[in-house]
Short mmCIF file of C-alpha atoms and ligand atoms in Angstrom, two decimals:
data_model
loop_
_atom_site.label_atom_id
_atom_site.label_comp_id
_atom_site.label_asym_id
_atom_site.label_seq_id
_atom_site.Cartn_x
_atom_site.Cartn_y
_atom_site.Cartn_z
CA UNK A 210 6.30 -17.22 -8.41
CA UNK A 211 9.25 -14.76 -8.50
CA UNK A 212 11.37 -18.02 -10.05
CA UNK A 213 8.63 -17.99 -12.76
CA UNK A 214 8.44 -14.68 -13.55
CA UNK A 215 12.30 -14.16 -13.35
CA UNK A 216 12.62 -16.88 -16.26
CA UNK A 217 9.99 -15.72 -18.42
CA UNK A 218 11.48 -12.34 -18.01
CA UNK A 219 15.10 -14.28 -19.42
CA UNK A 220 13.76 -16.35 -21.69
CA UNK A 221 10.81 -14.19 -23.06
CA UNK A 222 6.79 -15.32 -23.10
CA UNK A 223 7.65 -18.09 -26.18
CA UNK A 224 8.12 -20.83 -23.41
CA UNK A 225 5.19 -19.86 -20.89
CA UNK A 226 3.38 -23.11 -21.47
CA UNK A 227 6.61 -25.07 -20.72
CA UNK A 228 7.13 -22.78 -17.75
CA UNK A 229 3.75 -23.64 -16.62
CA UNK A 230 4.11 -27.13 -16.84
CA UNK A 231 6.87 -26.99 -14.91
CA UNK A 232 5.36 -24.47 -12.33
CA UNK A 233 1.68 -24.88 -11.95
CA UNK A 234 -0.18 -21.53 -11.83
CA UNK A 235 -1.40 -21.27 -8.09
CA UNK A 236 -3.86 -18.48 -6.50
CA UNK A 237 -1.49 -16.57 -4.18
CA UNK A 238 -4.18 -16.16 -2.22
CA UNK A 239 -5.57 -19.96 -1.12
CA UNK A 240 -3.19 -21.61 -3.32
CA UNK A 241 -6.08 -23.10 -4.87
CA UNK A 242 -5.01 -23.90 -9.14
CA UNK A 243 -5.86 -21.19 -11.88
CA UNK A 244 -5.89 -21.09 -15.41
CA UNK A 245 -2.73 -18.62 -15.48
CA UNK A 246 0.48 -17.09 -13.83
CA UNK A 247 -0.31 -13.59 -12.30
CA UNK A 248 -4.08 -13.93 -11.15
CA UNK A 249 -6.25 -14.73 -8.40
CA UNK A 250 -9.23 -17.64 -8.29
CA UNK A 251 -12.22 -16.77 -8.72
CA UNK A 252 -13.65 -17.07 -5.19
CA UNK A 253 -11.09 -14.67 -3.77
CA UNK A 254 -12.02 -12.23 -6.48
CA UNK A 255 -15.25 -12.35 -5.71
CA UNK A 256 -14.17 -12.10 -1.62
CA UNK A 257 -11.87 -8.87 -2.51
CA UNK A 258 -13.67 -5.51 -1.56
CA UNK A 259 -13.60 -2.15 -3.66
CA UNK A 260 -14.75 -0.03 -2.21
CA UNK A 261 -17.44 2.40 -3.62
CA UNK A 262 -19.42 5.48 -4.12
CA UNK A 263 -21.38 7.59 -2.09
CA UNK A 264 -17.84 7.94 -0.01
CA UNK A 265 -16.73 10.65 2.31
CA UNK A 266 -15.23 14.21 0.79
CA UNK A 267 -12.29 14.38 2.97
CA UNK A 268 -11.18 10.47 2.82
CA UNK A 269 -13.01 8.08 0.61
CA UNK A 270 -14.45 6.36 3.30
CA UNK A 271 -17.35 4.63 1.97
CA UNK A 272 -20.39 5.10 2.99
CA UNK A 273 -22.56 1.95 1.61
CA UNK A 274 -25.71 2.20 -0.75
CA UNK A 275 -27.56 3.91 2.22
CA UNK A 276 -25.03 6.32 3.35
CA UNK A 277 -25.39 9.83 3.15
CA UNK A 278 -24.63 11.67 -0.34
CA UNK A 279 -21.03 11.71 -1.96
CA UNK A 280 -19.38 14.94 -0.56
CA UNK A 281 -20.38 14.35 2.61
CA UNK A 282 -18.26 13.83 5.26
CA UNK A 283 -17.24 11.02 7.38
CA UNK A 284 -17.65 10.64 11.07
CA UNK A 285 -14.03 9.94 12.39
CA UNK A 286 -13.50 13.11 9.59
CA UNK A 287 -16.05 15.15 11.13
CA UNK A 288 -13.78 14.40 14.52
CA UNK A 289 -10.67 15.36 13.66
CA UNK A 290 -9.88 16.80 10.16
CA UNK A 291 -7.53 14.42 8.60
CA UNK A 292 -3.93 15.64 7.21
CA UNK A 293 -4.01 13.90 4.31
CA UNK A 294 -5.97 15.58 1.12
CA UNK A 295 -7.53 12.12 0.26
CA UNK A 296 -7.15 7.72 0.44
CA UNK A 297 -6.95 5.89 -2.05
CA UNK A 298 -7.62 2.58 -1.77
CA UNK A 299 -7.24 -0.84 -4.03
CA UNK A 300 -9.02 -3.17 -1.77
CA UNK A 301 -10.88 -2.95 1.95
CA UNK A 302 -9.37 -5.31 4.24
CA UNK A 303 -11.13 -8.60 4.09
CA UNK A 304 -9.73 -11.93 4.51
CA UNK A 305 -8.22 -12.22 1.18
CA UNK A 306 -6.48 -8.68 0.86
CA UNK A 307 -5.00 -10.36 4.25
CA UNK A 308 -3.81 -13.11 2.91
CA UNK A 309 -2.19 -11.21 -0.08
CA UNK A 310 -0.39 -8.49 2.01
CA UNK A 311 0.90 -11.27 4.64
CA UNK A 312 2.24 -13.29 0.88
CA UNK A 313 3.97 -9.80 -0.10
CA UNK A 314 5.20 -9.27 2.88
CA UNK A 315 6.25 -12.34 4.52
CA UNK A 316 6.26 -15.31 1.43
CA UNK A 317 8.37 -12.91 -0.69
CA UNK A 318 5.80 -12.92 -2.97
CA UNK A 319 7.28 -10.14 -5.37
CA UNK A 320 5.79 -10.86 -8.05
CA UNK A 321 2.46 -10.07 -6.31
CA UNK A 322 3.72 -6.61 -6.36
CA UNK A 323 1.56 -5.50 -9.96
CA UNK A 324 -1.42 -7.44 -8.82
CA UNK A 325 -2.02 -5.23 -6.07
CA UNK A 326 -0.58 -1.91 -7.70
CA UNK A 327 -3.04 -2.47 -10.27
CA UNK A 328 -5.66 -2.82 -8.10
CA UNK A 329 -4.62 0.89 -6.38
CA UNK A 330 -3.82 2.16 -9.43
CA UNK A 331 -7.56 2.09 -10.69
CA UNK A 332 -8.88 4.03 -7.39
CA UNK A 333 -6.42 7.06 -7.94
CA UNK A 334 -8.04 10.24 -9.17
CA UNK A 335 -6.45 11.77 -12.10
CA UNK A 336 -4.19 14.59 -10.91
CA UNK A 337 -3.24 17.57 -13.92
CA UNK A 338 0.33 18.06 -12.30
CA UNK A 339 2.79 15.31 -11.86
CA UNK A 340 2.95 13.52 -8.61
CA UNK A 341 5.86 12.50 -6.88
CA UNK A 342 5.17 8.57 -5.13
CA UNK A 343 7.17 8.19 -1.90
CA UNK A 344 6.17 4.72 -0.26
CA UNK A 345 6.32 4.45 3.50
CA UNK A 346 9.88 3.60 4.82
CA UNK A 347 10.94 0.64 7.30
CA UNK A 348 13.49 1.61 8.95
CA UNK A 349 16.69 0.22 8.28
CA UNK A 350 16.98 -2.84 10.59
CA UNK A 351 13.70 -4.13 9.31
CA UNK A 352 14.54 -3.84 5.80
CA UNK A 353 17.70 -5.60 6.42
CA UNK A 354 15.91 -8.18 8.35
CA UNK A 355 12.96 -8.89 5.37
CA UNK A 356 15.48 -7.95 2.53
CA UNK A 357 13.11 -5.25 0.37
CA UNK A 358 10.32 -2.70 1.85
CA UNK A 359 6.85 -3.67 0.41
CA UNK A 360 5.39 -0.16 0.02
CA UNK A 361 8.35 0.54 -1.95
CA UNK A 362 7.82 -1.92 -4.47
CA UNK A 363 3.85 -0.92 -4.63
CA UNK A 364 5.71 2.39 -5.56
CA UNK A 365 7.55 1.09 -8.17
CA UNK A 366 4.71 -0.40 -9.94
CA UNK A 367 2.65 2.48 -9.34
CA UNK A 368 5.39 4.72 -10.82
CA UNK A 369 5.79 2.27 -13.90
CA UNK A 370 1.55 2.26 -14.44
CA UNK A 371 2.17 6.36 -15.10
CA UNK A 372 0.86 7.10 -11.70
CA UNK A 373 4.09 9.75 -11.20
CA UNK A 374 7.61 10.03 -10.50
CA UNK A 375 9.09 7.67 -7.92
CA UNK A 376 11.28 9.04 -5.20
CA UNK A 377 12.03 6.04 -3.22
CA UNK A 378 13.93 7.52 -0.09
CA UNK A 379 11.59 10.43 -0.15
CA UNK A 380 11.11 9.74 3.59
CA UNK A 381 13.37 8.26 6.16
CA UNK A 382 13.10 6.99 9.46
CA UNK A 383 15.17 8.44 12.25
CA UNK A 384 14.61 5.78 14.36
CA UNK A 385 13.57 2.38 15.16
CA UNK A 386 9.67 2.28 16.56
CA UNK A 387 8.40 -0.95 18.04
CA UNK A 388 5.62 -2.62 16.82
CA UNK A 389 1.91 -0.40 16.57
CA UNK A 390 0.15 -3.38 17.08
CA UNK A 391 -1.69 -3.39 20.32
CA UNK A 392 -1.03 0.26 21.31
CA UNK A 393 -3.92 3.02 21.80
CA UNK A 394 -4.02 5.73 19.21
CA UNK A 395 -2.39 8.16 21.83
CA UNK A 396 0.74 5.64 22.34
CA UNK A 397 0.89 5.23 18.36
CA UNK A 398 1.27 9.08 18.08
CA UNK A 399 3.83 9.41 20.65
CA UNK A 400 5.86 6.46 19.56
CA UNK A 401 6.41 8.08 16.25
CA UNK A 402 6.91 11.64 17.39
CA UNK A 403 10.54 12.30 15.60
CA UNK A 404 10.57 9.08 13.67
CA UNK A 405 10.05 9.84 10.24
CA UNK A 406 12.03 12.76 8.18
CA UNK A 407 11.66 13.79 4.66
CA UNK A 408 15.33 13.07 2.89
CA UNK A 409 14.86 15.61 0.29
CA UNK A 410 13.01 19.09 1.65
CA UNK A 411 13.91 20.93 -1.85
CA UNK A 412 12.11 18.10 -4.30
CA UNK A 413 9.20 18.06 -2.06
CA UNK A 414 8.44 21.36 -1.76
CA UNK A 415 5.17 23.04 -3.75
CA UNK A 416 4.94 19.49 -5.25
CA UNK A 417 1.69 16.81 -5.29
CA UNK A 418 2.61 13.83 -3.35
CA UNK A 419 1.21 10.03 -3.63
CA UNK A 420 1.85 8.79 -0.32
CA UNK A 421 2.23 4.36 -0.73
CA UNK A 422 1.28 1.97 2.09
CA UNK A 423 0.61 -1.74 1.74
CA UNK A 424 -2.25 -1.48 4.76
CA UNK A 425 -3.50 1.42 6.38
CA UNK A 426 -4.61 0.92 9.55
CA UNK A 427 -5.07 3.29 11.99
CA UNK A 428 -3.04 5.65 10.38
CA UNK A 429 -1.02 6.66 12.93
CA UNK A 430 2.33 5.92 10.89
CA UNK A 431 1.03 7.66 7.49
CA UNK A 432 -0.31 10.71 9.52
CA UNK A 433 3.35 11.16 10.26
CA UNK A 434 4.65 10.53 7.26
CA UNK A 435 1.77 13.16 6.10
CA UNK A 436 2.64 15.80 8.33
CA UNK A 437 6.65 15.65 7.70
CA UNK A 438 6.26 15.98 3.84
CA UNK A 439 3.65 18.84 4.47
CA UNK A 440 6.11 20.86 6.48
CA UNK A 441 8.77 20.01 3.89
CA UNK A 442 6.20 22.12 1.86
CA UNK A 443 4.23 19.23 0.22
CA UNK A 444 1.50 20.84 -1.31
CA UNK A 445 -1.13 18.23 -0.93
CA UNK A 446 -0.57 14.44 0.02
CA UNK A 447 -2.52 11.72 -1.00
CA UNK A 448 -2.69 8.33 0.47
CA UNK A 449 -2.64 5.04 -1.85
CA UNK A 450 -2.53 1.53 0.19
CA UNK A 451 -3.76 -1.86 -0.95
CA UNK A 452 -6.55 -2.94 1.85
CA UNK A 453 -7.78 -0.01 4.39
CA UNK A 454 -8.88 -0.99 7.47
CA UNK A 455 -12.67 0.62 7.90
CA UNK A 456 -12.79 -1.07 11.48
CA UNK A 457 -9.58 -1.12 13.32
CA UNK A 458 -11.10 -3.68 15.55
CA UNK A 459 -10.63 -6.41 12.89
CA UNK A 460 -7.21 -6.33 11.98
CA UNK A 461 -3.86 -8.12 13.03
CA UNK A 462 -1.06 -8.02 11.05
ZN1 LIG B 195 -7.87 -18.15 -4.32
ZN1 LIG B 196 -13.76 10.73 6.08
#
């Protein structure tokens, strides 16, 4: 899909039938054929998950059609007051949002990239100052190993849709974490103590920052990221990531 784009991008949209031909539009998602380059089928569409209103105050959780009334707030909120000042969220993790992270992230999919930033773009509040967007960072060895840092280019497109200012290396890690997966929350937070630094205290400071994940999970590695740009001087942080995780229990990525 990259190849596809890549040439139309050379040769301009005249040929895009040709191109087609050549290149049959597939779903990225089942790989099932569509109509056109840049979509989804319409089954996982319809299996993608936005979520909705009434939603908790503090994170966006949602709380379904029988929840309590918008403003309220959430239980795990309730719990421990999160450091973020909001999530927004394209997509809730079902089986398709899978499937399109894992393409991003491990088929090289990059031309999945505006798919999904659209998709986040339309659950961001509209902000009257400027934001700065700072995706998550992989630490060095990892981005070396997969070649490009998939938050980074959700930040990109959310940057080019008007969403703010990119500032790619707004955060840094200091050092190489293993994987989350499998650890308690209490490991999680340890293994990250000291592992993410903001590169730039002076642009962050007193500004509005949109904070890009591709997942968010348990949260563990965006609280960290949260609380490094808010003692930079952030003045509030706001999470955007293409499928949240409502129950951790589900996930494996
Ligand atoms: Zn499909
Ligand atoms: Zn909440």
């Amino acid at each position: 899909m990259e190849r596809v784009t890549t040439l139309r991008r050379v040769i301009g949209g005249g040929v895009a039938p040709l191109v087609d031909l050549v290149y049959p539009p597939r779903c990225p998602a089942c790989g099932e054929g569509i109509g056109e380059q840049g979509g989804l089928c319409a089954t996982c569409w319809n299996d993608l998950a936005i979520p909705g209103d009434p939603s908790c105050g503090l994170c966006q959780r949602p709380f379904g059609e029988s929840g309590p009334d918008e403003g309220s707030i959430c239980a795990p909120c309730l719990g421990s007051p999160p450091a973020h000042d909001g999530i927004a969220a394209g997509t809730l993790y079902t089986d398709t949002s899978r499937k399109l992270v894992l393409a991003l992230k491990h088929g090289r999919r990059i031309a999945l990239a505006p798919l999904l930033a659209r998709l986040i773009a339309a659950r961001i509040r509209q902000a009257e100052e400027e934001r700065l967007i700072i995706p998550v960072p992989l630490h060095r060895w990892r981005l070396w190993h997969r070649g490009f840092n998939q938050a980074a280019l959700l930040a990109r497109e959310l940057a080019k849709a008007g969403c703010g200012t990119l500032v790619v290396d707004g955060l840094r890690r200091t050092k190489r974490t293993p994987s989350l997966g499998g650890m308690g929350a209490k490991a999680r937070t340890r293994a990250l103590v000291g592992a993410i630094a903001v590169n730039k205290p002076v642009s962050i400071k007193g500004r509005h920052i949109l904070l890009v994940d591709d997942v968010l999970t348990s949260g563990a590695t965006s609280t960290a990221c949260v609380k490094a740009l808010k003692r930079a001087g952030a003045k509030s942080v706001v999470i955007a990531c293409f499928a949240r995780v409502l129950d951790e229990a589900r996930v494996h990525t």
